[in-house]
C-alpha cells in the first residue's frame, strides 16, 4: 500500500525535475501515475513486409540496414539521414530529419524493427521519421499496442511508459480495489491488477476492453456511493424559509407580468419546483438543466426576486467577466423595475467601485449581486445570503462553488448547466441533487443550419461569410484547439501556442482573406479590459468578424451573429460544439454553423454528422457519451471529482444502472462502509468527498 503513496520523483528515471512535469499533469504519487490512463492507443501489432506496405499504411517492418545512414541537407539546411533497408521481399528508404543520433544508432548489416507510416510512389517505398529499435531488443515500442498519454512540454512518452512499468512492478500485488469482491464477481469485472496492467499495456484489444469496462464501472460505482452518502447527510440540515406567503401574494405572477414575453411552461415549472424547495424548511440543492437558449436566466431571476421579497440576498456567480456583465444588465432590466437592487462585482472594477459594492452588500442595500469568482474574495460579506446560484456550473472548480456557499449559513443552492448531461449520468454525478429541466425552447427560434466542410470548401466558406457580412450580419471564427504535445520532443507550451495561433489566424483573416472588413480577436489570456473592449466592439457591430478561442463557448449573446465557423472541429467534444453553435441563432436571422474538419476526414465526418442531424443538446450529449465516453462529463476539471479520462471509451446505460444498483446493495448492507471488505471503497469515497468537500450544502 505505502509504495502507492510514494512520490513519483523516487522512481528510477524520474527525479526532481521530471517529477515537476508529472506534477503539471496532476501526477504526484505512484498511485496518481497508475491512474494516469492513456488517452489513446497506437496499434503497432501489425507486421508487414516491404512489398505488402500500402501507401499511407502504418505498420511494423522488420528489416536490415543495407548501409550506414547517409547524411545530406535539405535546401533549407535541415539535416537528413537516409538508410536503405531491405527484407526478403524488397527495399525501402528510411529517412530521418534532424536526427544526428541515427547515424550512430543504425549500423550497416544490423536488423531493426521500424514502425511508421509508409509513403509509396511507383516502385519506391519511404518511411519518414519512424520509430525504430534493434530487433534483438525487447520490443518496447514495436510489435505492441502502445499507450498514448496526454503530455506536457519537456516530458516524453518513453519516460512515462517506463515510470508506469516500474510502478506496476512495485505495486502490482498491493493495488487497492475499491470494488468489493462480491460486486466484482456479480458483475463479472476484472481484478485490479489485470485491469491496471492492461489499461496501460494491453496484451490485446480484448484485454483492453475488459480493463476499460472495469474502470468505467468502478468510477460510476464510487460516484453512486458518494451521491447516496451526500444526500443522506443533506437531509439533516435546516434551511432559511423563503415563501410567497405575505411576501408575494400573487405568487410569481407579479414577476412574470413585468416581462416582455410569456415564460414558457417549462420555465414556470422549474420556478415552481425550486420555490417548493425554498419554502420547505430544508436546504435546496437543485440543478437546473437546459439547453443553450432555453432561458435559464429567467428562472434564476424569478428566484432571486422572491428571495429579495423575503428580505434575503442572492449571489449569482458567472464564470467570466463578460458573462457577469451581461447577466448584470439582464437582471437589472428584469428586477430594477420591481424595486430589487442589483449590484455587480468583478475583478476588473476599480478599487473604489469594489469597495462600494462590498459595503452595499454588507449593509443589505444590494439584494442581488452578480459577479465572478471575485465574489469569493475575502472581505466580501453579506448581510443575509440565502440563495447561491452558479451559472454554467461546469466551468467552476468545485472549491470555488463551495466557497460561495460558506458566505452564508447553509444557503440554498441552484446550479445551472447548459452542458446537458445524459440523464443516466446525471443520476450518478448529481444523484444528490434534485433536477429541473427546461425541455422547451422559447417560441419562434429558427434552428441553426449546420454543415461540416473539408479543406476543399474553405474558399466557399470565406465567401459565404463575406456575403452574410454584406447583408449586415456578423461572424465568429473559432480558432483551433490546442494540440496535445505528446510526441518525443515536439512539445510547445500549450497555452502559449494557442495564443499564438489565435493571433496569427486573426492576422491572416484580416490581412489576406477579409482585408475590406474589420476582424477582431478575443482570447482567454487577454486582460479583462481588452477582452471587454473587443467584445463591446463586436456587440456594437463595429467588428464584422470575431476570431475567438473557446472563451465564447458559454453564454455570450450577440443576436446579430449569424455564422460561426469552427476550425479543427474534430478536436472538440460534440457537446462543446453544440455550445459553440449556440452562439448563433439568437436573433431573427437564419443562422449557420460550419464545422471545418481537420485532417482525418471520414472518421470525424461521421462524428460531426450527429450535430447536423439534431439540435437537441440531450441527444448530442448521449452521442458524446457513446462516442467519447463519460470522460467529458466526469473530467476532474469540470467536476472536481478525481476521475480518469479515457479516449473513446463507452459506457452503456446498463453499466450506469448496474453501478447504481451495486452501490445501493453495498450501502444497504453497510451504510457507513465499516466492514473490512469495504475499506478500500471507503478510502476511494473519502478521496472524492475531500476533493469536493461541501459542494452542495
Ligand atoms: P440560457 O438558458 O442559454 O442561459 P438565456 O437565459 O440566456 O438562455 O435566454 C436566451 C434568450 O431567450 C434571451 O435573449 C432571453 O431574453 C430569451 N428568452 C428567455 N425566456 C424567454 C421566453 N419565455 N420567451 C421569449 N424569449 C425568452
Ligand atoms: Mg445562460
XYZ file of C-alpha atoms and ligand atoms in Angstrom:
725
model
C 0.000 0.000 0.000
C 2.538 2.522 1.105
C 4.539 2.322 -2.123
C 1.455 3.744 -3.810
C 1.715 6.907 -1.772
C 5.374 7.387 -2.659
C 6.072 10.333 -4.852
C 6.938 9.573 -8.439
C 10.149 11.506 -8.063
C 11.677 8.496 -6.310
C 11.004 6.205 -9.242
C 14.102 5.365 -11.211
C 14.460 7.618 -14.218
C 12.117 10.318 -12.927
C 13.853 12.506 -10.371
C 13.228 16.034 -9.221
C 12.955 17.932 -12.499
C 10.742 15.441 -14.308
C 8.550 14.972 -11.281
C 7.639 18.631 -11.600
C 6.471 17.960 -15.138
C 4.480 15.000 -13.904
C 3.020 17.351 -11.322
C 1.682 19.522 -14.131
C -0.284 16.524 -15.306
C -1.692 16.029 -11.834
C 0.594 13.094 -11.168
C 2.329 13.357 -7.817
C 2.231 9.908 -6.292
C 2.730 6.453 -7.712
C -0.958 5.911 -7.291
C -1.702 9.005 -9.407
C 0.624 7.631 -12.025
C -1.137 4.288 -12.181
C -4.397 6.147 -12.600
C -2.981 8.330 -15.325
C -4.634 6.337 -18.039
C -3.668 6.564 -21.685
C -5.862 8.821 -23.700
C -5.423 6.591 -26.702
C -3.512 3.618 -28.041
C -1.421 3.052 -31.081
C -1.789 -0.313 -32.710
C 1.711 -1.411 -33.561
C 0.901 -5.067 -33.646
C 0.611 -5.355 -37.407
C 3.738 -6.516 -39.205
C 4.069 -6.098 -42.935
C 6.757 -6.898 -45.442
C 8.088 -4.089 -47.561
C 6.213 -5.200 -50.685
C 2.978 -5.545 -48.754
C 3.095 -1.993 -47.411
C 0.350 0.119 -48.895
C 0.586 3.851 -49.347
C -0.442 5.644 -46.159
C -0.430 2.472 -44.097
C 1.105 2.382 -40.609
C 2.796 -0.877 -39.749
C 5.853 -2.544 -38.256
C 8.556 -3.730 -40.622
C 11.442 -5.965 -39.769
C 14.399 -5.132 -41.953
C 18.168 -4.997 -42.345
C 20.098 -1.780 -42.875
C 21.849 -2.129 -46.229
C 24.366 0.551 -45.454
C 25.194 3.191 -42.869
C 22.944 6.288 -42.761
C 23.864 8.854 -45.403
C 23.746 12.470 -44.249
C 22.551 15.235 -46.540
C 20.940 18.611 -46.101
C 17.700 19.983 -47.419
C 17.699 23.274 -49.299
C 16.673 24.943 -46.042
C 19.636 23.448 -44.239
C 17.868 20.737 -42.278
C 19.931 17.638 -41.752
C 18.561 14.459 -43.246
C 19.739 10.912 -42.563
C 18.692 8.252 -45.076
C 19.119 4.493 -44.756
C 18.327 1.778 -47.295
C 16.558 -1.087 -45.632
C 15.693 -4.468 -47.117
C 13.778 -7.550 -46.128
C 13.159 -10.783 -48.004
C 10.637 -9.035 -50.269
C 12.161 -5.723 -51.209
C 13.875 -2.429 -50.446
C 12.772 0.837 -48.910
C 14.249 4.154 -47.881
C 14.004 5.249 -44.279
C 14.520 8.921 -43.745
C 15.098 10.901 -40.544
C 15.037 14.651 -40.200
C 17.343 16.369 -37.745
C 18.288 13.106 -36.118
C 22.046 13.033 -35.922
C 21.853 10.281 -33.365
C 20.512 7.964 -36.039
C 23.998 7.944 -37.509
C 25.233 6.003 -34.514
C 22.078 4.084 -33.713
C 21.807 2.366 -37.071
C 24.741 0.388 -38.433
C 25.119 -1.395 -41.753
C 24.033 -5.013 -41.573
C 22.013 -4.627 -38.355
C 18.408 -5.835 -38.135
C 15.813 -3.358 -36.867
C 12.138 -3.061 -36.192
C 10.564 0.049 -37.661
C 7.135 1.445 -37.070
C 5.866 4.234 -39.235
C 3.584 5.389 -41.963
C 4.574 4.293 -45.442
C 4.688 6.557 -48.435
C 4.643 4.656 -51.678
C 5.172 6.198 -55.101
C 5.577 3.940 -58.063
C 8.034 1.254 -57.128
C 9.670 3.030 -54.204
C 8.681 2.907 -50.561
C 9.604 5.533 -47.994
C 9.257 5.721 -44.219
C 9.794 9.126 -42.662
C 10.862 9.502 -39.035
C 9.709 6.040 -37.998
C 10.027 4.710 -34.500
C 12.754 2.101 -34.516
C 14.660 -0.246 -32.274
C 17.097 -3.102 -32.620
C 15.365 -6.340 -33.464
C 17.151 -8.107 -30.644
C 15.949 -5.594 -28.025
C 12.861 -6.360 -26.025
C 10.493 -4.721 -28.432
C 9.229 -1.913 -26.227
C 7.963 0.335 -28.952
C 7.108 -2.012 -31.780
C 5.050 -5.152 -32.117
C 2.665 -3.986 -29.396
C -0.300 -1.888 -28.555
C 1.454 1.216 -27.307
C -0.248 3.671 -24.955
C -0.581 7.338 -25.854
C -0.613 9.639 -22.856
C -1.614 13.222 -22.542
C 1.718 15.004 -22.319
C 3.221 18.237 -21.255
C 6.214 20.095 -22.642
C 9.507 18.516 -21.705
C 8.188 15.102 -20.828
C 8.352 12.300 -23.344
C 6.383 9.170 -23.821
C 9.329 6.923 -23.100
C 9.710 8.412 -19.627
C 6.064 7.962 -18.791
C 5.979 4.413 -20.098
C 8.957 3.292 -18.099
C 7.726 5.049 -14.962
C 4.382 3.269 -15.280
C 6.145 -0.049 -15.852
C 8.174 0.431 -12.716
C 5.135 1.435 -10.724
C 3.284 -1.667 -11.846
C 6.198 -3.891 -10.933
C 6.397 -2.379 -7.498
C 2.736 -2.195 -6.632
C 1.104 -4.832 -8.769
C 0.338 -7.044 -5.802
C -0.860 -4.377 -3.425
C -3.212 -2.411 -5.621
C -6.225 -1.427 -3.540
C -9.526 -2.402 -5.043
C -12.431 -0.051 -4.494
C -14.718 -2.727 -5.841
C -15.715 -5.165 -3.123
C -15.165 -8.734 -4.197
C -18.869 -9.547 -4.197
C -19.581 -6.705 -6.605
C -16.701 -7.675 -8.822
C -17.966 -11.193 -9.036
C -21.599 -10.365 -9.507
C -20.885 -8.052 -12.418
C -18.006 -10.117 -13.816
C -15.351 -7.457 -13.575
C -11.607 -7.883 -13.859
C -9.408 -7.803 -10.764
C -7.391 -4.667 -10.133
C -4.021 -5.981 -11.233
C -5.205 -7.241 -14.581
C -7.100 -4.013 -15.162
C -4.172 -1.715 -14.377
C -1.739 -3.719 -16.447
C -3.977 -3.881 -19.434
C -5.233 -0.344 -19.365
C -1.622 0.796 -19.733
C -0.100 -2.030 -21.751
C -2.882 -4.080 -23.275
C -1.970 -7.616 -24.236
C -4.564 -7.356 -26.968
C -7.703 -5.378 -27.659
C -9.958 -7.782 -25.827
C -7.901 -7.372 -22.671
C -8.139 -3.621 -23.119
C -11.901 -3.811 -23.392
C -12.137 -5.826 -20.202
C -9.856 -3.432 -18.347
C -11.804 -0.398 -19.505
C -15.115 -1.888 -18.577
C -13.865 -2.469 -15.088
C -12.621 1.098 -14.624
C -15.746 2.633 -16.025
C -17.804 0.542 -13.682
C -15.567 1.432 -10.770
C -15.854 5.164 -11.430
C -19.581 5.047 -11.744
C -19.914 2.855 -8.704
C -17.804 5.084 -6.442
C -19.694 8.155 -7.595
C -23.008 6.492 -6.945
C -21.904 5.669 -3.416
C -20.775 9.266 -2.896
C -24.093 10.647 -4.129
C -26.091 8.500 -1.757
C -23.943 9.415 1.202
C -24.169 13.114 0.408
C -27.870 13.039 0.040
C -28.229 11.303 3.378
C -26.083 13.991 5.004
C -28.014 16.865 3.463
C -31.308 15.564 4.784
C -30.176 16.638 8.253
C -29.677 20.348 7.544
C -32.259 23.123 8.105
C -32.583 25.991 5.610
C -33.937 29.533 5.553
C -37.635 29.523 4.687
C -38.412 31.655 1.630
C -42.068 31.741 0.604
C -44.620 33.654 -1.359
C -46.823 33.863 1.768
C -47.234 37.515 2.586
C -44.160 38.491 0.578
C -45.697 37.883 -2.829
C -49.440 37.484 -2.585
C -49.835 36.831 -6.311
C -47.045 34.295 -6.339
C -44.746 34.761 -9.318
C -47.440 36.423 -11.437
C -46.249 39.867 -10.453
C -42.779 38.981 -11.729
C -44.000 37.315 -14.909
C -46.275 40.215 -15.720
C -43.290 42.553 -15.824
C -41.502 40.547 -18.511
C -41.570 41.486 -22.188
C -42.620 37.921 -23.038
C -44.555 34.991 -21.632
C -42.476 32.479 -19.703
C -42.567 29.023 -21.230
C -44.367 26.354 -19.298
C -41.006 24.661 -18.675
C -39.733 27.863 -17.080
C -42.819 28.108 -14.877
C -42.447 24.515 -13.828
C -38.768 24.933 -12.929
C -39.538 28.064 -10.904
C -42.295 26.256 -9.009
C -40.117 23.256 -8.279
C -37.381 25.419 -6.844
C -39.869 27.572 -4.914
C -41.185 24.467 -3.219
C -37.652 23.646 -2.024
C -37.158 27.183 -0.752
C -40.335 27.018 1.297
C -39.722 23.540 2.648
C -37.591 24.296 5.682
C -34.794 22.179 4.227
C -31.934 23.343 2.049
C -32.399 23.466 -1.674
C -29.741 21.713 -3.733
C -31.076 21.809 -7.221
C -29.638 21.659 -10.652
C -31.318 23.463 -13.489
C -30.501 21.862 -16.781
C -31.500 23.414 -20.007
C -30.176 23.551 -23.488
C -28.468 26.617 -24.841
C -31.045 29.372 -25.180
C -33.731 27.664 -23.147
C -33.992 30.651 -20.819
C -32.358 29.607 -17.586
C -31.584 33.175 -16.610
C -35.251 33.948 -16.171
C -35.664 31.107 -13.687
C -32.724 32.399 -11.686
C -34.114 35.926 -11.741
C -37.532 34.773 -10.538
C -35.997 33.057 -7.529
C -33.721 35.988 -6.766
C -36.769 38.235 -6.906
C -38.624 36.064 -4.402
C -35.627 35.916 -2.099
C -35.439 39.727 -2.158
C -39.129 39.945 -1.317
C -38.322 37.807 1.703
C -35.568 40.159 2.763
C -32.775 37.792 1.659
C -29.792 38.264 -0.559
C -28.869 36.274 -3.630
C -25.405 35.787 -5.078
C -25.184 34.869 -8.726
C -21.812 33.723 -9.950
C -20.810 33.567 -13.609
C -17.613 32.023 -14.951
C -16.308 35.055 -16.869
C -16.427 38.817 -16.538
C -18.079 39.007 -19.872
C -20.948 36.857 -18.740
C -21.198 38.525 -15.367
C -21.649 41.888 -17.035
C -24.133 40.554 -19.492
C -26.122 38.969 -16.682
C -25.926 42.126 -14.653
C -27.617 44.047 -17.435
C -30.255 41.340 -17.823
C -31.007 41.117 -14.113
C -31.076 44.840 -13.735
C -33.544 45.155 -16.600
C -35.786 42.482 -15.110
C -35.563 43.285 -11.412
C -34.923 47.006 -11.016
C -38.424 47.929 -12.237
C -39.750 45.695 -9.453
C -37.745 47.577 -6.870
C -34.990 44.987 -6.400
C -31.494 46.414 -6.080
C -28.962 44.620 -8.271
C -25.187 45.004 -7.980
C -22.106 43.912 -9.892
C -18.797 42.764 -8.515
C -15.966 41.640 -10.769
C -12.209 41.668 -10.548
C -11.783 44.469 -13.036
C -13.862 47.027 -11.156
C -11.818 49.885 -9.775
C -10.822 49.890 -6.127
C -13.462 52.428 -5.217
C -16.251 50.699 -7.082
C -15.315 47.442 -5.451
C -15.394 48.968 -2.016
C -18.784 50.472 -2.638
C -20.127 47.189 -3.948
C -18.880 45.416 -0.833
C -20.369 47.998 1.505
C -23.717 47.807 -0.200
C -23.693 44.057 0.233
C -22.790 44.166 3.880
C -25.460 46.741 4.608
C -28.001 44.798 2.626
C -28.503 47.644 0.142
C -27.716 45.263 -2.681
C -30.168 42.414 -2.737
C -28.904 40.558 -5.764
C -25.222 40.588 -6.537
C -23.949 39.375 -9.879
C -20.269 38.599 -10.131
C -17.385 36.392 -10.991
C -15.267 34.459 -8.564
C -14.374 37.905 -7.219
C -17.451 37.275 -5.074
C -15.392 34.733 -3.218
C -12.659 37.110 -2.139
C -12.106 37.812 1.462
C -13.845 40.948 2.566
C -16.951 40.174 0.553
C -19.595 39.722 3.222
C -23.322 39.527 3.090
C -25.978 40.653 5.459
C -28.285 37.749 4.785
C -27.133 35.480 1.992
C -29.804 32.853 1.464
C -29.541 31.832 -2.170
C -26.481 30.994 -4.215
C -26.776 30.498 -7.951
C -23.938 29.469 -10.225
C -24.274 29.754 -13.946
C -22.596 27.317 -16.302
C -21.558 25.433 -13.246
C -19.247 23.044 -15.063
C -16.913 25.955 -15.619
C -16.191 26.331 -11.952
C -13.863 24.375 -9.815
C -15.693 22.689 -7.025
C -13.848 24.658 -4.406
C -14.987 27.912 -5.900
C -18.606 26.899 -5.667
C -18.188 25.663 -2.145
C -16.506 28.951 -1.209
C -19.570 30.926 -2.106
C -21.853 28.768 -0.003
C -19.672 29.467 3.005
C -20.558 33.151 2.836
C -23.984 32.353 4.160
C -25.462 29.917 6.612
C -26.396 26.809 4.633
C -27.764 28.887 1.775
C -29.972 27.355 -0.862
C -28.058 26.357 -3.954
C -29.115 26.367 -7.564
C -26.605 25.299 -10.188
C -27.353 25.926 -13.813
C -25.846 23.990 -16.633
C -26.124 24.248 -20.357
C -23.949 21.245 -20.890
C -26.701 18.715 -20.870
C -25.615 15.655 -19.061
C -27.194 12.436 -20.193
C -29.893 11.533 -17.745
C -28.232 8.288 -16.862
C -25.032 10.026 -15.895
C -26.797 12.851 -14.141
C -28.306 10.293 -11.852
C -24.869 9.326 -10.703
C -22.938 12.556 -10.930
C -25.652 14.662 -9.419
C -27.586 11.935 -7.734
C -27.630 14.051 -4.616
C -29.206 16.989 -6.414
C -32.774 17.479 -7.449
C -33.007 18.268 -11.108
C -35.255 20.632 -13.012
C -35.142 20.576 -16.726
C -36.032 23.204 -19.304
C -37.035 20.874 -22.072
C -38.604 23.526 -24.272
C -37.168 26.494 -26.133
C -38.952 29.835 -26.185
C -41.159 30.059 -29.260
C -40.001 31.389 -32.606
C -36.443 30.137 -32.634
C -35.033 29.213 -36.014
C -32.772 26.240 -35.817
C -29.178 26.711 -36.851
C -28.244 25.058 -40.146
C -25.136 23.022 -39.616
C -22.574 21.820 -42.134
C -19.277 20.089 -41.920
C -16.686 21.051 -44.505
C -13.289 19.800 -45.601
C -10.409 21.953 -46.786
C -11.687 21.988 -50.363
C -14.622 24.113 -49.338
C -12.593 26.668 -47.418
C -12.794 29.344 -50.098
C -16.554 28.910 -50.295
C -16.866 29.220 -46.550
C -14.973 32.517 -46.680
C -17.213 33.734 -49.476
C -20.276 32.781 -47.525
C -19.009 34.749 -44.532
C -18.387 37.723 -46.804
C -21.904 37.527 -48.171
C -23.504 37.419 -44.733
C -21.448 40.406 -43.649
C -22.576 42.298 -46.730
C -26.124 41.606 -45.586
C -25.287 43.233 -42.281
C -24.652 40.102 -40.230
C -21.635 39.199 -38.121
C -19.488 36.117 -37.990
C -17.471 34.170 -35.434
C -14.388 32.183 -36.338
C -13.371 29.846 -33.562
C -9.730 29.023 -33.520
C -8.101 25.619 -33.422
C -7.993 23.863 -30.125
C -4.593 23.159 -28.720
C -2.919 20.036 -29.883
C -1.630 17.702 -27.262
C 2.083 17.966 -27.363
C 2.950 14.409 -26.810
C 5.472 13.183 -29.215
C 9.040 12.946 -28.185
C 10.422 16.418 -28.100
C 7.644 18.007 -30.124
C 6.269 19.943 -27.228
C 5.376 23.560 -27.001
C 3.774 25.223 -24.028
C 0.135 24.646 -24.756
C -1.471 27.922 -23.775
C 1.308 29.895 -25.410
C 0.785 28.168 -28.705
C -2.964 28.577 -28.560
C -2.471 32.263 -28.132
C -0.005 32.449 -30.961
C -2.315 30.594 -33.239
C -5.293 32.773 -32.453
C -3.216 35.856 -33.180
C -1.789 34.515 -36.403
C -5.127 33.266 -37.527
C -6.734 36.654 -36.944
C -3.883 38.296 -38.790
C -4.289 36.025 -41.772
C -8.027 36.557 -41.887
C -7.641 40.303 -41.680
C -4.641 40.659 -43.980
C -5.259 38.046 -46.635
C -8.866 36.947 -46.585
C -11.011 39.841 -45.429
C -8.897 42.969 -45.958
C -12.043 45.007 -46.618
C -13.705 44.002 -43.303
C -12.929 44.569 -39.648
C -11.613 41.487 -37.906
C -11.452 41.418 -34.105
C -9.826 38.990 -31.726
C -10.770 37.775 -28.283
C -8.955 35.096 -26.339
C -8.634 33.827 -22.818
C -5.287 35.362 -21.936
C -6.329 38.935 -22.701
C -6.654 41.351 -19.858
C -10.306 41.684 -18.880
C -10.381 45.239 -20.134
C -9.019 44.323 -23.558
C -11.416 41.446 -23.763
C -14.356 43.653 -22.908
C -13.280 46.194 -25.470
C -13.030 43.514 -28.147
C -16.406 42.098 -27.196
C -18.008 45.506 -26.981
C -16.792 46.323 -30.492
C -18.414 43.137 -31.733
C -21.638 43.736 -29.836
C -21.859 47.268 -31.272
C -21.362 45.894 -34.744
C -18.096 47.760 -35.324
C -16.347 44.437 -35.782
C -17.647 42.254 -38.616
C -15.717 39.137 -37.837
C -14.614 37.990 -34.441
C -11.844 35.465 -34.081
C -12.186 33.756 -30.750
C -10.815 30.908 -28.772
C -13.340 28.935 -26.791
C -13.874 31.816 -24.386
C -17.064 32.458 -26.290
C -18.261 28.954 -25.666
C -20.549 29.878 -22.854
C -23.358 32.315 -22.700
C -22.312 35.212 -24.934
C -25.327 36.777 -26.568
C -24.966 38.676 -29.865
C -28.220 38.260 -31.793
C -26.795 39.726 -34.998
C -24.186 36.971 -35.323
C -25.453 34.566 -37.957
C -22.494 32.327 -38.742
C -19.977 30.506 -36.647
C -17.074 28.710 -38.288
C -15.223 26.263 -36.066
C -11.740 25.285 -37.167
C -10.465 21.783 -36.393
C -13.892 20.847 -35.212
C -12.881 17.244 -34.711
C -10.839 18.266 -31.722
C -13.917 19.279 -29.782
C -16.435 17.176 -27.964
C -19.861 17.246 -29.564
C -21.401 18.929 -26.557
C -18.794 21.627 -26.717
C -19.508 22.145 -30.408
C -23.173 22.350 -29.601
C -22.369 25.092 -27.091
C -20.375 26.946 -29.701
C -23.212 26.619 -32.160
C -25.488 28.146 -29.545
C -23.651 31.456 -30.026
C -25.627 31.980 -33.223
C -29.322 31.683 -33.923
C -30.147 34.051 -31.094
C -31.915 36.641 -33.174
C -34.405 36.698 -36.017
C -31.831 35.831 -38.725
C -31.368 32.404 -40.212
C -28.057 31.235 -38.792
C -25.366 28.772 -39.767
C -22.671 26.723 -38.174
C -19.801 25.405 -40.272
C -17.542 22.786 -38.769
C -14.198 22.629 -40.513
C -12.887 19.112 -40.449
C -9.225 18.599 -39.735
C -7.002 16.004 -41.270
C -8.645 12.653 -40.618
C -11.686 13.292 -42.716
C -14.024 10.319 -42.729
C -13.984 9.404 -39.091
C -14.644 12.941 -37.997
C -17.305 13.439 -40.621
C -19.350 10.664 -39.083
C -18.984 12.140 -35.648
C -19.869 15.625 -36.793
C -22.907 14.288 -38.591
C -24.567 13.881 -35.214
C -24.556 17.655 -34.944
C -26.048 18.058 -38.375
C -28.750 15.594 -37.500
C -30.011 17.194 -34.313
C -30.206 20.422 -32.362
C -31.155 18.671 -29.170
C -28.447 19.054 -26.567
C -29.504 15.949 -24.720
C -29.304 13.761 -27.767
C -25.910 15.208 -28.522
C -24.746 14.563 -25.006
C -25.858 10.963 -25.316
C -23.944 10.624 -28.553
C -20.893 12.148 -26.905
C -21.240 9.614 -24.151
C -21.393 6.771 -26.635
C -18.520 8.018 -28.733
C -16.136 9.532 -26.253
C -17.265 8.031 -23.018
C -18.092 9.803 -19.790
C -14.664 11.442 -19.611
C -16.021 14.714 -20.928
C -18.668 14.819 -18.284
C -16.543 13.495 -15.482
C -13.320 15.305 -16.267
C -11.950 16.456 -12.951
C -11.550 19.900 -14.377
C -15.282 20.088 -14.741
C -16.473 18.470 -11.617
C -13.570 18.402 -9.243
C -14.029 14.698 -8.985
C -10.794 12.839 -9.438
C -11.837 10.580 -12.220
C -9.854 9.415 -15.152
C -10.464 10.336 -18.722
C -10.498 7.643 -21.326
C -10.350 8.205 -25.007
C -13.201 6.694 -26.936
C -14.418 4.672 -24.056
C -18.059 3.948 -23.993
C -20.375 3.464 -21.110
C -23.555 1.639 -21.788
C -26.596 2.869 -19.979
C -26.840 -0.608 -18.492
C -23.431 -0.156 -16.867
C -24.676 3.002 -15.230
C -27.692 1.239 -13.832
C -25.641 -1.732 -12.669
C -23.213 0.559 -10.882
C -26.079 2.296 -9.142
C -27.678 -0.921 -8.085
C -24.372 -2.241 -6.790
C -23.924 0.959 -4.769
C -27.354 0.578 -3.241
C -26.718 -3.027 -2.317
C -23.414 -2.258 -0.673
C -24.816 0.705 1.299
C -27.924 -1.159 2.377
C -25.766 -3.845 3.890
C -23.148 -1.498 5.317
C -24.453 2.109 5.432
C -21.239 3.580 6.795
C -18.809 1.362 4.953
C -17.302 -0.083 8.069
C -16.862 -3.664 7.018
C -13.396 -4.850 6.272
C -14.131 -5.707 2.667
C -15.437 -2.184 2.119
C -12.450 -0.289 3.471
C -10.758 0.324 0.108
C -14.110 1.589 -1.128
C -14.358 3.948 1.804
C -10.930 5.327 1.002
C -11.941 5.944 -2.575
C -15.146 7.616 -1.411
C -13.300 9.785 1.079
C -10.933 10.910 -1.639
C -13.866 12.095 -3.733
C -15.506 13.784 -0.757
C -12.269 15.542 0.156
C -11.855 16.823 -3.379
C -15.364 18.203 -3.441
C -15.986 18.993 0.205
C -19.087 20.982 0.966
C -20.072 21.467 -2.636
C -23.755 21.373 -2.252
C -24.619 22.152 1.293
P -29.717 30.117 -21.476
O -30.587 29.041 -20.959
O -28.853 29.660 -22.601
O -28.930 30.798 -20.383
P -30.945 32.695 -21.692
O -31.477 32.764 -20.328
O -29.721 33.490 -22.000
O -30.703 31.184 -22.130
O -32.097 33.092 -22.708
C -31.865 33.141 -24.093
C -32.666 34.230 -24.746
O -34.031 33.880 -24.738
C -32.566 35.568 -24.050
O -32.390 36.552 -25.026
C -33.888 35.687 -23.312
O -34.278 37.031 -23.186
C -34.842 34.934 -24.205
N -35.980 34.328 -23.506
C -35.935 33.658 -22.326
N -37.150 33.195 -21.993
C -37.998 33.548 -22.996
C -39.391 33.340 -23.259
N -40.167 32.682 -22.399
N -39.894 33.847 -24.402
C -39.100 34.508 -25.281
N -37.799 34.734 -25.107
C -37.232 34.259 -23.982
Mg -27.048 31.250 -19.814
